[in-house]
mmCIF file of C-alpha atoms and ligand atoms in Angstrom:
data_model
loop_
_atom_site.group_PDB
_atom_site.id
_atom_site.type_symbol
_atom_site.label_atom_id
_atom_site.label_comp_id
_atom_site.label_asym_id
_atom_site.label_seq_id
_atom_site.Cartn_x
_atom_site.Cartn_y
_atom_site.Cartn_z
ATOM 1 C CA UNK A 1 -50.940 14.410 2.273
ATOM 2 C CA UNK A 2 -49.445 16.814 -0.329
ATOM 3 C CA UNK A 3 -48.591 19.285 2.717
ATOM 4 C CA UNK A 4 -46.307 16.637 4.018
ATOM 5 C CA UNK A 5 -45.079 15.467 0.533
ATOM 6 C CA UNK A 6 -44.098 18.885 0.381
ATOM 7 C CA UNK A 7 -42.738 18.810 3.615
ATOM 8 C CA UNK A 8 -40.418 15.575 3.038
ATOM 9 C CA UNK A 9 -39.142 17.087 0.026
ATOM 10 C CA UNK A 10 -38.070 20.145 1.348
ATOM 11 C CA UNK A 11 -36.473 18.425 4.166
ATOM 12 C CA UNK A 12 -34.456 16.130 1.398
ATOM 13 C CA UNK A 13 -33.674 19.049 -0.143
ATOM 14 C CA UNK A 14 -31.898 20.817 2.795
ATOM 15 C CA UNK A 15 -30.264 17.386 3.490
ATOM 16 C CA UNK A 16 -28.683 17.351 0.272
ATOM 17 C CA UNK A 17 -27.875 20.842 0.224
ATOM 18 C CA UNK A 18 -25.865 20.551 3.823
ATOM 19 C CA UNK A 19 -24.160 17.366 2.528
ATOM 20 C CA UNK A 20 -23.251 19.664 -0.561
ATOM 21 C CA UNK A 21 -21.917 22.349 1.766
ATOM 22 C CA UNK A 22 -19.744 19.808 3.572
ATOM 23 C CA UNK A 23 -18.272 18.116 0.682
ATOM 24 C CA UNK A 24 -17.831 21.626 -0.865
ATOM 25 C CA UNK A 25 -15.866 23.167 2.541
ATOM 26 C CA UNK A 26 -13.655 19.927 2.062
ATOM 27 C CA UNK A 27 -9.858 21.057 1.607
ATOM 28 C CA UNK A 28 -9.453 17.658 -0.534
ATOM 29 C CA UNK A 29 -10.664 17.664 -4.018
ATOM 30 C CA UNK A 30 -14.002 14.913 -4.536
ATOM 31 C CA UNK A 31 -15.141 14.347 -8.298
ATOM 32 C CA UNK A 32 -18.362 11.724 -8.206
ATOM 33 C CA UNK A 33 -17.695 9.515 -11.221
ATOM 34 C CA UNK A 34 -20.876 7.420 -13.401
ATOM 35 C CA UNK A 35 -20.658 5.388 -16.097
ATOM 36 C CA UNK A 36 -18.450 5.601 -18.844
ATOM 37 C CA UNK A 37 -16.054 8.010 -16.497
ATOM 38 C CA UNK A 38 -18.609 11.021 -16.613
ATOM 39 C CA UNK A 39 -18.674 13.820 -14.310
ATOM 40 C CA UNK A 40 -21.707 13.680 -12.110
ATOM 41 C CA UNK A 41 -20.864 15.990 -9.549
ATOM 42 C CA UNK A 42 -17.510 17.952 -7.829
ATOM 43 C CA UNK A 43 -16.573 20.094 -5.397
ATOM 44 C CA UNK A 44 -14.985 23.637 -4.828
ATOM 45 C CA UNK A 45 -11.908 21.969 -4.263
ATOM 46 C CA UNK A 46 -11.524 20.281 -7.095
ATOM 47 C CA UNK A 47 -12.325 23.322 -9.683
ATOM 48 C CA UNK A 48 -8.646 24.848 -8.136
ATOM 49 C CA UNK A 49 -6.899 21.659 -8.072
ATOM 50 C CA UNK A 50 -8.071 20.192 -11.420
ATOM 51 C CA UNK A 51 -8.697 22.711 -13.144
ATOM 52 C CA UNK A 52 -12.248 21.876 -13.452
ATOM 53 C CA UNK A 53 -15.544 24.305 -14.238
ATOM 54 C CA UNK A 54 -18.653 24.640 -13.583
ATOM 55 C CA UNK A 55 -21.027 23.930 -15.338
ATOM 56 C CA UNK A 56 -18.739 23.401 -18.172
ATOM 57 C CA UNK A 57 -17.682 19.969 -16.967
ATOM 58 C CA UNK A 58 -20.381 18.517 -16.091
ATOM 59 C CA UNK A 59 -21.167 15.233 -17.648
ATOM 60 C CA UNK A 60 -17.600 15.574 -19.454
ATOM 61 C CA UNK A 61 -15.432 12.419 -19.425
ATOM 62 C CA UNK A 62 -12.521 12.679 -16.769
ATOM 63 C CA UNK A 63 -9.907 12.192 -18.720
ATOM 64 C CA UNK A 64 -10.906 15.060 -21.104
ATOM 65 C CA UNK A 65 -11.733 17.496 -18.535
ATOM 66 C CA UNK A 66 -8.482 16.887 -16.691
ATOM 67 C CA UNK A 67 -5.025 17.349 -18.207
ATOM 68 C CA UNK A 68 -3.166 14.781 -16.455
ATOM 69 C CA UNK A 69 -1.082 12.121 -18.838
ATOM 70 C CA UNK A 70 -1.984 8.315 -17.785
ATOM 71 C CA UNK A 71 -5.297 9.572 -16.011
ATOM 72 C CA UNK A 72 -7.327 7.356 -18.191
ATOM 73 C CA UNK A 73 -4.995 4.149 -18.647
ATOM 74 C CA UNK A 74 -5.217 4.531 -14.421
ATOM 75 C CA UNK A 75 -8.965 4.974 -14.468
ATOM 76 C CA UNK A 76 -9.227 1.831 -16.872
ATOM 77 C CA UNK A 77 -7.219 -0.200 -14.461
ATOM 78 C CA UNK A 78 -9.606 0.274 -11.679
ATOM 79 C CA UNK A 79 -7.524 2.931 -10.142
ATOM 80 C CA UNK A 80 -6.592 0.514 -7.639
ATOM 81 C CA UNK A 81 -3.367 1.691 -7.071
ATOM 82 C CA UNK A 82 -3.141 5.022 -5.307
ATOM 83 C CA UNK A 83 -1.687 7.895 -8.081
ATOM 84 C CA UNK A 84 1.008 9.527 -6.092
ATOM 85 C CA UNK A 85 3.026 12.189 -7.026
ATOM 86 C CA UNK A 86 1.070 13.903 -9.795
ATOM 87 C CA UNK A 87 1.633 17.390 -11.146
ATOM 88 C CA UNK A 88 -1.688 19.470 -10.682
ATOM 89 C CA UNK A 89 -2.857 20.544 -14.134
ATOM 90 C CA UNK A 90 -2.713 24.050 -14.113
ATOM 91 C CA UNK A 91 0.441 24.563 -11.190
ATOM 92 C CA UNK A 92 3.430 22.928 -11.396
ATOM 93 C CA UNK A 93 4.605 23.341 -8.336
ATOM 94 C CA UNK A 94 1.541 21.609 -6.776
ATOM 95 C CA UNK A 95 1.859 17.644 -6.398
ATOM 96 C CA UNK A 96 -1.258 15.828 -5.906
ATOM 97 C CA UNK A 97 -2.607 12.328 -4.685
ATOM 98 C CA UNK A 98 -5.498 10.451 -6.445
ATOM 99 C CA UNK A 99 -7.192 7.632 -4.768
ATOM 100 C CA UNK A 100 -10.298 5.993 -6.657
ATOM 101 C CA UNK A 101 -13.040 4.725 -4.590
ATOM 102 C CA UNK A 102 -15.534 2.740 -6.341
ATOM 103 C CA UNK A 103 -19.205 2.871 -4.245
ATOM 104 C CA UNK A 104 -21.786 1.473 -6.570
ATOM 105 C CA UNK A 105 -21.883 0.209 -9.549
ATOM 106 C CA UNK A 106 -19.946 1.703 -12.467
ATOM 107 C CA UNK A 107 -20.015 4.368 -10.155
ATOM 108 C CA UNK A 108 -16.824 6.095 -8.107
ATOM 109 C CA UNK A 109 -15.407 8.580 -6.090
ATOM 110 C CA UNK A 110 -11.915 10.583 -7.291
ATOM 111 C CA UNK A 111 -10.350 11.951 -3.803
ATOM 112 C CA UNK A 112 -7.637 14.318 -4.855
ATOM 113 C CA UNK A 113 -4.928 15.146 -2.138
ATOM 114 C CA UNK A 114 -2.638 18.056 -2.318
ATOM 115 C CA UNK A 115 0.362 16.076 -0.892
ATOM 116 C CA UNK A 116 3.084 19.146 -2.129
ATOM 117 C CA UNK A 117 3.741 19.796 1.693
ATOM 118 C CA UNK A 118 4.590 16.505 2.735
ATOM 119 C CA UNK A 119 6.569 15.578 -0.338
ATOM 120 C CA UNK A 120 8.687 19.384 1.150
ATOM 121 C CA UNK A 121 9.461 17.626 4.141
ATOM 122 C CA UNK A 122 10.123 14.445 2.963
ATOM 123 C CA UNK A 123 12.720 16.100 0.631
ATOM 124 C CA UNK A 124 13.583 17.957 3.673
ATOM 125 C CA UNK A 125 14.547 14.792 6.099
ATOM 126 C CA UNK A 126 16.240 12.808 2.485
ATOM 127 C CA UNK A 127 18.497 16.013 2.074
ATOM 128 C CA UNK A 128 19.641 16.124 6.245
ATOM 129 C CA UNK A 129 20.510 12.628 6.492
ATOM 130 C CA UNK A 130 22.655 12.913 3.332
ATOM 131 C CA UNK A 131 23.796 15.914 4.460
ATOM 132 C CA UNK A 132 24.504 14.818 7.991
ATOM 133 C CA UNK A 133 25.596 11.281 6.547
ATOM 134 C CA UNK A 134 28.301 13.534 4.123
ATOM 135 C CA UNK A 135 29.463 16.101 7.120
ATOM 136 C CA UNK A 136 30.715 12.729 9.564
ATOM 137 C CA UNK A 137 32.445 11.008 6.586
ATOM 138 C CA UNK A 138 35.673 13.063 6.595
ATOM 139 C CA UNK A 139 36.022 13.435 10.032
ATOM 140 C CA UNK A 140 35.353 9.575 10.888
ATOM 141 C CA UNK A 141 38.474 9.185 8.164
ATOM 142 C CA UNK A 142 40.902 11.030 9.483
ATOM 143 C CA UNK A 143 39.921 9.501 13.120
ATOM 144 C CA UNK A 144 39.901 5.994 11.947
ATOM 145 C CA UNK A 145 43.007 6.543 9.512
ATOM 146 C CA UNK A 146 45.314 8.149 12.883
ATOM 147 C CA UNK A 147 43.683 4.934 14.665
ATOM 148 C CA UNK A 148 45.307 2.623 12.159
ATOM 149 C CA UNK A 149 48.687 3.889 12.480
ATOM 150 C CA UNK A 150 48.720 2.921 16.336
ATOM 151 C CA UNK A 151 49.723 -0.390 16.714
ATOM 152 C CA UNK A 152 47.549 -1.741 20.308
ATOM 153 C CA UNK A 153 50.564 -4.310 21.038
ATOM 154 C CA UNK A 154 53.154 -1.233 21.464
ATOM 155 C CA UNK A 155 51.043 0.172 24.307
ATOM 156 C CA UNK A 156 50.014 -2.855 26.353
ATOM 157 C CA UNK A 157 48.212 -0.359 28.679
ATOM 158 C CA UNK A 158 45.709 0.749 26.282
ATOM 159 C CA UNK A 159 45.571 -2.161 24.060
ATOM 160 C CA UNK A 160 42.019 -2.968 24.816
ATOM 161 C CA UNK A 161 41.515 0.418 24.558
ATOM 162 C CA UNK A 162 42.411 1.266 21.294
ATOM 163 C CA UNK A 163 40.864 -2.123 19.823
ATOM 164 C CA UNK A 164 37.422 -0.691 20.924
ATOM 165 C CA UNK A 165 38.154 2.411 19.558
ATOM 166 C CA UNK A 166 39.261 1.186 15.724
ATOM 167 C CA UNK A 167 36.313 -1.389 16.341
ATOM 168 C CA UNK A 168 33.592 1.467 17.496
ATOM 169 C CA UNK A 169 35.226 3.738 14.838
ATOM 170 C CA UNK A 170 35.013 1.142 11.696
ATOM 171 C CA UNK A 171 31.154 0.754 12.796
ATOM 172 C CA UNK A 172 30.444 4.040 12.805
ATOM 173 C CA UNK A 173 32.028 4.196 8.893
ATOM 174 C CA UNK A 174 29.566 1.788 8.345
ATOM 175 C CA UNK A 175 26.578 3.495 9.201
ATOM 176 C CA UNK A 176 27.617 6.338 7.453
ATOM 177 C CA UNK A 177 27.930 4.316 4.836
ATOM 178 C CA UNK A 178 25.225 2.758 4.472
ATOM 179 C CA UNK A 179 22.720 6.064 5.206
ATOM 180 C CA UNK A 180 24.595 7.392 1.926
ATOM 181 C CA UNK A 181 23.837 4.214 -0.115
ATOM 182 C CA UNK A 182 19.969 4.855 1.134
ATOM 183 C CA UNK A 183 20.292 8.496 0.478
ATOM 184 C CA UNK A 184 21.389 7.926 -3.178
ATOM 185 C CA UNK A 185 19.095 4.754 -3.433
ATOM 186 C CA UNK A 186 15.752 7.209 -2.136
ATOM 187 C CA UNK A 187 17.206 9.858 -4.773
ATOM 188 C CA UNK A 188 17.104 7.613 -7.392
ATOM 189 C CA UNK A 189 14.039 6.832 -10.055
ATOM 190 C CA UNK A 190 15.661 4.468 -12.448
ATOM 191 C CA UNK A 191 18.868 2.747 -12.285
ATOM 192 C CA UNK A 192 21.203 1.829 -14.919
ATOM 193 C CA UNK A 193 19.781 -1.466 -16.995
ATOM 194 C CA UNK A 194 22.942 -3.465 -17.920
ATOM 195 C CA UNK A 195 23.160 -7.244 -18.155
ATOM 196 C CA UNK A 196 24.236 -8.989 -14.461
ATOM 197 C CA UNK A 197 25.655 -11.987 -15.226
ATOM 198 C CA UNK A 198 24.280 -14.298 -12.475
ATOM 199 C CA UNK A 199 26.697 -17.123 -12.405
ATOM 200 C CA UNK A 200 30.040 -15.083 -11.699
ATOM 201 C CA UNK A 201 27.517 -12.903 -9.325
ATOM 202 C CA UNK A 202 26.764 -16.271 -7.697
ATOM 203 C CA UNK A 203 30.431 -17.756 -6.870
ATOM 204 C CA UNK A 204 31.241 -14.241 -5.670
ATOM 205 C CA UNK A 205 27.997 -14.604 -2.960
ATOM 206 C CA UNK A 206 29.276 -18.306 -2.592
ATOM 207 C CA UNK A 207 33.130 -16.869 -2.166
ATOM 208 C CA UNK A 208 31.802 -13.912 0.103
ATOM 209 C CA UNK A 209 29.935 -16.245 2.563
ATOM 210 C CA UNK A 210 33.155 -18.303 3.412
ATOM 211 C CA UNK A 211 35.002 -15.384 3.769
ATOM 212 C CA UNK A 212 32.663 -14.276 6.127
ATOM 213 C CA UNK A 213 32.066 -17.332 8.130
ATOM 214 C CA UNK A 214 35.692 -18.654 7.825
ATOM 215 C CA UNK A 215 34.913 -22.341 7.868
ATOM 216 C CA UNK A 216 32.276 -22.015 10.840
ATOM 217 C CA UNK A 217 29.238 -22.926 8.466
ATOM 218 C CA UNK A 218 28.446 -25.037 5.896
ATOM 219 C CA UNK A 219 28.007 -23.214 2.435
ATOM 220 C CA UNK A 220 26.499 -24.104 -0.828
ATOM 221 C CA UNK A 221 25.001 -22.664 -3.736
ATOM 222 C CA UNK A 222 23.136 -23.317 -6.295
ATOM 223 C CA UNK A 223 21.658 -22.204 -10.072
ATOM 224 C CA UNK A 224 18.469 -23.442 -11.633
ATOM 225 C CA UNK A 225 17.566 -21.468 -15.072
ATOM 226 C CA UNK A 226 19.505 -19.618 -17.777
ATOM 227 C CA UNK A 227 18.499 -16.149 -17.283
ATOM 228 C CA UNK A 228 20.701 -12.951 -16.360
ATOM 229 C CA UNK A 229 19.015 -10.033 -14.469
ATOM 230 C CA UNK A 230 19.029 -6.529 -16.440
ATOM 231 C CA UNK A 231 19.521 -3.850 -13.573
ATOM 232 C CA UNK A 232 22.668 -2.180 -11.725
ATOM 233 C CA UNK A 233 25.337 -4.567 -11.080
ATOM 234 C CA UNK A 234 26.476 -2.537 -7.853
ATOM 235 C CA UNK A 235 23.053 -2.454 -6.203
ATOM 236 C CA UNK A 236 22.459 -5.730 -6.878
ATOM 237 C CA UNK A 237 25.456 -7.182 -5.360
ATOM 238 C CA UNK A 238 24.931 -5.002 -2.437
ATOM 239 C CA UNK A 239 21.724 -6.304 -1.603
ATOM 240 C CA UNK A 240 22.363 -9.636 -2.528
ATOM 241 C CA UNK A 241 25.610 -9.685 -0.036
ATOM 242 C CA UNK A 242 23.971 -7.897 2.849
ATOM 243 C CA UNK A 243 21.290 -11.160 2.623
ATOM 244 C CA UNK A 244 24.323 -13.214 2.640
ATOM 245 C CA UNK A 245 26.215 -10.960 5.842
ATOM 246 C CA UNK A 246 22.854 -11.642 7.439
ATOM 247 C CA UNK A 247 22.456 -15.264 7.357
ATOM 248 C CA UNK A 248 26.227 -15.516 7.784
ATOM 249 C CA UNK A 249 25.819 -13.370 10.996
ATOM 250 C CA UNK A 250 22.258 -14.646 12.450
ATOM 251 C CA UNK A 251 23.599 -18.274 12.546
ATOM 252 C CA UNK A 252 24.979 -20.001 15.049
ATOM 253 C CA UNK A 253 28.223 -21.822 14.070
ATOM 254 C CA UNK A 254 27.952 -25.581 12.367
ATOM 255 C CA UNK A 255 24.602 -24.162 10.388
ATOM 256 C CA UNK A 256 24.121 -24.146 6.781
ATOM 257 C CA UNK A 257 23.736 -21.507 4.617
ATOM 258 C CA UNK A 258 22.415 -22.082 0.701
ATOM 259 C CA UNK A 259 22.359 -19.186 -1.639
ATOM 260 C CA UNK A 260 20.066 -20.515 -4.946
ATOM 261 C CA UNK A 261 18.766 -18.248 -8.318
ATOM 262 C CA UNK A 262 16.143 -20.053 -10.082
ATOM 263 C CA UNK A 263 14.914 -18.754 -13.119
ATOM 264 C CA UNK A 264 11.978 -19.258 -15.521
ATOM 265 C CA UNK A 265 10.460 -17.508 -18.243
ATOM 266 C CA UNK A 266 7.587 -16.244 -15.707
ATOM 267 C CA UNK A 267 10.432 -14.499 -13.312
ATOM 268 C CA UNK A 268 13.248 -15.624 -11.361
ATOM 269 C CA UNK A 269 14.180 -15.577 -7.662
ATOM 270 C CA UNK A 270 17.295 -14.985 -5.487
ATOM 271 C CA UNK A 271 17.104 -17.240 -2.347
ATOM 272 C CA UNK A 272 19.603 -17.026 0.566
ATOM 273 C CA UNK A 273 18.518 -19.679 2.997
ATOM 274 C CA UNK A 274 20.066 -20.422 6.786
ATOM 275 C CA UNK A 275 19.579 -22.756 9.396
ATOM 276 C CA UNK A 276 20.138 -20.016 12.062
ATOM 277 C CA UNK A 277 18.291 -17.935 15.123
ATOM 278 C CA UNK A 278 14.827 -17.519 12.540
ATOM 279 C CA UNK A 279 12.700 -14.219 13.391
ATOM 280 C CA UNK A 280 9.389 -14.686 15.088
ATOM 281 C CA UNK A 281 6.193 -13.123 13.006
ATOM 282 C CA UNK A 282 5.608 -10.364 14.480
ATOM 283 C CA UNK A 283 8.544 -8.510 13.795
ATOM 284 C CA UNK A 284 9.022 -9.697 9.623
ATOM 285 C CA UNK A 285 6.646 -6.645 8.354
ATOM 286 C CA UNK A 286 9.127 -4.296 10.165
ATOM 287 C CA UNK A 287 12.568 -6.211 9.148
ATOM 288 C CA UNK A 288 13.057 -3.611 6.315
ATOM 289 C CA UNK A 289 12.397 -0.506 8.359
ATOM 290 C CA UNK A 290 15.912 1.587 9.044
ATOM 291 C CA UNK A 291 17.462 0.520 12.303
ATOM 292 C CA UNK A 292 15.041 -2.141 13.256
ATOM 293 C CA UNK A 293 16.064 -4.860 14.683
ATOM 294 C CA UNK A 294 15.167 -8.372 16.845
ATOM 295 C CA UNK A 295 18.098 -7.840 18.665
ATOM 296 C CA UNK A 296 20.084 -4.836 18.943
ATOM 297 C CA UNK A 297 22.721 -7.011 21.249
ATOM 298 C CA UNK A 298 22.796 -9.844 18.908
ATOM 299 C CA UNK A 299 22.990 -7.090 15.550
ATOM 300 C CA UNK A 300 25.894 -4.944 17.466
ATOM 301 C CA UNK A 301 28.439 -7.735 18.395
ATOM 302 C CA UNK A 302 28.314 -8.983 14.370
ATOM 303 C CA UNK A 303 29.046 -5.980 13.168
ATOM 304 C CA UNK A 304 25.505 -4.843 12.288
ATOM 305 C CA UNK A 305 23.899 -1.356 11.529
ATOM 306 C CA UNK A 306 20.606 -1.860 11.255
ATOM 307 C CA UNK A 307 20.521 -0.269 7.724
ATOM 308 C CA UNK A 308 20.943 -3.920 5.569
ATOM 309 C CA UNK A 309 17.746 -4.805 4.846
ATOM 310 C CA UNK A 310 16.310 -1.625 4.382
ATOM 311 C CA UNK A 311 19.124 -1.160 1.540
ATOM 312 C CA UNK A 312 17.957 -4.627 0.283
ATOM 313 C CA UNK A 313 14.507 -2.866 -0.352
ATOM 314 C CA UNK A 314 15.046 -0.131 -1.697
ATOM 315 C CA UNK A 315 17.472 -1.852 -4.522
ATOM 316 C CA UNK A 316 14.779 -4.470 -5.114
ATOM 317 C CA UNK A 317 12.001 -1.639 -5.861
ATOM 318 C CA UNK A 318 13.700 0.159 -7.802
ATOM 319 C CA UNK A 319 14.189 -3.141 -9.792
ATOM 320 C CA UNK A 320 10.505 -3.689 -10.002
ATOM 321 C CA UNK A 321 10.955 -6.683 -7.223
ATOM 322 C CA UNK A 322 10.231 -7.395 -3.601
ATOM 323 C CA UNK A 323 11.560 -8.857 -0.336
ATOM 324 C CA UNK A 324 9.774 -12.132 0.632
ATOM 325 C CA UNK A 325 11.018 -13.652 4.187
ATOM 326 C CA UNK A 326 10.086 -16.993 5.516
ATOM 327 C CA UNK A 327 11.247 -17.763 8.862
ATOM 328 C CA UNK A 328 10.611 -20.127 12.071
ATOM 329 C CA UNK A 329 12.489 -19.597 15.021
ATOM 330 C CA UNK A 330 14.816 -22.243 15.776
ATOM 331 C CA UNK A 331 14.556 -23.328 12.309
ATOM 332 C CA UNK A 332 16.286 -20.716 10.089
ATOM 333 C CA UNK A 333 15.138 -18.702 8.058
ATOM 334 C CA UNK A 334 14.719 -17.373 3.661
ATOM 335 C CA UNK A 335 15.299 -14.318 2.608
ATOM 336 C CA UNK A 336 13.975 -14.071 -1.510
ATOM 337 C CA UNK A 337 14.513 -11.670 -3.836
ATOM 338 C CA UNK A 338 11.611 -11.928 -6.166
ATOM 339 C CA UNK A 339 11.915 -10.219 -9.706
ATOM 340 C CA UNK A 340 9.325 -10.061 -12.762
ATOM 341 C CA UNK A 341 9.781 -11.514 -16.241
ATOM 342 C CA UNK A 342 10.422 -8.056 -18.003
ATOM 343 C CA UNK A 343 13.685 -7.773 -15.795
ATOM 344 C CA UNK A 344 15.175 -11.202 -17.199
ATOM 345 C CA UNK A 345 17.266 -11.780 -20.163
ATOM 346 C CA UNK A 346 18.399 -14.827 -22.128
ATOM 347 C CA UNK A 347 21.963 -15.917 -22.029
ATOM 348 C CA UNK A 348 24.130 -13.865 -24.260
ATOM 349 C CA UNK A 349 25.991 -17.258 -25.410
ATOM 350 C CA UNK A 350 23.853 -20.259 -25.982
ATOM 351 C CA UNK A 351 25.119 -22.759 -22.901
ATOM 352 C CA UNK A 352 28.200 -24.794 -23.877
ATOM 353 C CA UNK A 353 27.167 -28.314 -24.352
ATOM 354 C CA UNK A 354 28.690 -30.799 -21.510
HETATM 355 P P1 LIG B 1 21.512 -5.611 10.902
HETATM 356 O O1 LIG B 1 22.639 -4.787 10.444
HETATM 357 O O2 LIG B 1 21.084 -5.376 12.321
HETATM 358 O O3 LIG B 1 21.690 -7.054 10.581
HETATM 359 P P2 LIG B 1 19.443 -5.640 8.853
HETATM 360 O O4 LIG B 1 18.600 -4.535 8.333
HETATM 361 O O5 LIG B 1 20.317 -6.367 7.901
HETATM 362 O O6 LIG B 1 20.265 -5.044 10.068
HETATM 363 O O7 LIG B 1 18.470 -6.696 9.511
HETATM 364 C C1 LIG B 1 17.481 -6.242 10.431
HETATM 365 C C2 LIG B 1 17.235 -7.289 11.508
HETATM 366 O O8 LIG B 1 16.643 -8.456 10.935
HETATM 367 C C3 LIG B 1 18.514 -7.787 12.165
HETATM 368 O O9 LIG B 1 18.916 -6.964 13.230
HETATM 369 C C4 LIG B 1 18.098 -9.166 12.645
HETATM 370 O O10 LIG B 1 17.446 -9.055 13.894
HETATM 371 C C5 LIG B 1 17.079 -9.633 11.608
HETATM 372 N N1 LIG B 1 17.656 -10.542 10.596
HETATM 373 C C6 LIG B 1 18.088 -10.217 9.356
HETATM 374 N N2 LIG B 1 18.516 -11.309 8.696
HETATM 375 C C7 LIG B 1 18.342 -12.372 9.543
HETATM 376 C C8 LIG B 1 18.584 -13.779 9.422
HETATM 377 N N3 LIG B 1 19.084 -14.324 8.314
HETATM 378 N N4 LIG B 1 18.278 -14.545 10.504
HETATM 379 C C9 LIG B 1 17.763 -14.002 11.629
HETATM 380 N N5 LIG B 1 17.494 -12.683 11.790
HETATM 381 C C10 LIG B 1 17.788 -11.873 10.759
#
């Protein structure tokens, strides 16, 4: 009996040591976490990344041991969010992921990423497509400047000619275009925090969509609240407008378009709604992706580049605020831009009385 007791334990013993091993051989840094944040247990990994000692650390409270700001207020939350982009403690070149995975109770797992290669390439692919994006601009000037002294009528033999050209041309501007607004949106951490006034912002939507549709729709608009939106007027406008191009473009002629903003002092909304093709489900979670489209026939002959919604994203995140799309095809669909309270402000002038 005590033979195999002895036996058992020995075998336990090697089991725990070859799980050790393993975790230890890990490239990714593992921290076991009990109760009241304590250190129960980490590997090699995480001594080099965190800065963390043996057995110094043991039983230490994370966010003593490690010296990263906003570790505990993250830890507190539940660390439900994943922690991207953190400087390692003791390298500053080093960027590092931190995921929390809870396992029992009061009890969690810190998996800690050294993510400084990928965020390299990323940089990488931001800097070529601004780069590239930069190179085509002049060039695509001077061809579609030269292209707009020509005047198609004075050479009937090339007229169609030259209309696809300045047309193919003036598309091409746009894409470049747009890849730089992406390039400086994805460079960009903060924006600029002025007041947008939303009722001029508003008519202008309203006056943009009949431009665009030149009496083939039915436009109205609408505003329900008081509140302005604190944020960059030019990157709101942009992605307010390309929801506007959209619905303009993705409906068929005698449909209606309504643009509302409705306001309250738990957040406010930017609605552009259409009566027009609608999207089926499958393709909405990839409607924001760069050059995706439902139809790249149908996105071409309006004038489309693909880029529109995707620029609609990035503005919104970087105003704390998300996309939401409803849509039934055959129906029409909503585009909404959603945005917190802490991005609203009250009306500079109390409301005139009517
Ligand atoms: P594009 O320049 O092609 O319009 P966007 O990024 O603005 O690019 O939109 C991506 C795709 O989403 C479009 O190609 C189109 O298929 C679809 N889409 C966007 N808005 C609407 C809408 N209001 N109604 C129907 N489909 C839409």
């Amino acid at each position: 009996m005590k033979k195999q007791t002895t036996r058992r334990r020995a075998q336990l013993f090697g089991l725990l040591r070859a799980f050790r091993d393993a975790a230890g051989a890990l490239p990714d840094a593992l921290v076991a976490i009990g109760d009241e944040q304590r250190i129960r247990w980490f590997n090699t990994a995480a001594g080099s990344m965190l800065g963390l000692d043996y057995p110094r650390d043991l039983d230490a409270r994370l966010d003593e041991a490690v010296s990263i700001p906003g570790l505990g207020a993250w830890m507190a939350t539940g660390g439900i969010d994943t922690l991207t982009d953190v400087t390692a403690p003791g390298d500053p070149e080093q960027h590092l992921s931190l995921r929390l995975i809870p396992y029992a109770d009061g009890h969690a797992l810190l998996l800690v990423r050294d993510v400084s290669q990928i965020l390299r390439l990323e940089k990488m692919r931001r800097d070529f497509v601004a780069n590239v994006s930069h190179e085509l601009r002049t060039p695509l000037t001077v061809v579609h400047g030269y292209l707009d002294l020509i005047e198609p009528e004075q050479i009937p033999e090339f007229e169609s000619i030259i209309r696809e050209l300045r047309s193919q041309s003036r598309r091409m501007t746009q894409i470049v275009e747009d890849l730089l607004t992406l390039s400086r949106l994805d460079a960009e951490d903060e924006l600029p925090k002025s007041r947008v006034a939303i009722r001029p912002l508003v008519t202008t939507l309203h006056r943009d969509a009949e431009g665009l549709s030149r009496g083939r729709h039915t436009i109205s608009s609408s505003i329900e609240g008081i509140h302005d939106l604190q944020g960059s007027s030019r990157d709101l406008y942009s992605a307010f407008s390309n929801l506007v191009s959209n619905a303009v473009r993705y409906t068929p002629v005698g449909g209606r378009i309504h643009i509302v903003w409705s306001s309250s002092e738990l957040g406010a909304r930017l609605s552009v709604t259409d009566t027009g093709h609608g999207i089926s489900p499958q393709h909405l979670p990839r409607l924001t992706e760069r050059f995706y489209r439902v139809s790249t026939s149908r996105s071409r002959e309006t004038g489309g580049t693909g880029l529109g919604l995707s620029i609609v994203k990035h503005v919104l995140q970087l105003h704390d605020a998300h996309l939401e799309i409803k849509s039934e095809v055959g129906v029409g669909s909503t585009f909404s831009c959603v945005f917190g309270a802490e991005h609203l402000l009250s009306p500079e002038f109390p409301a005139e009385e009517s």
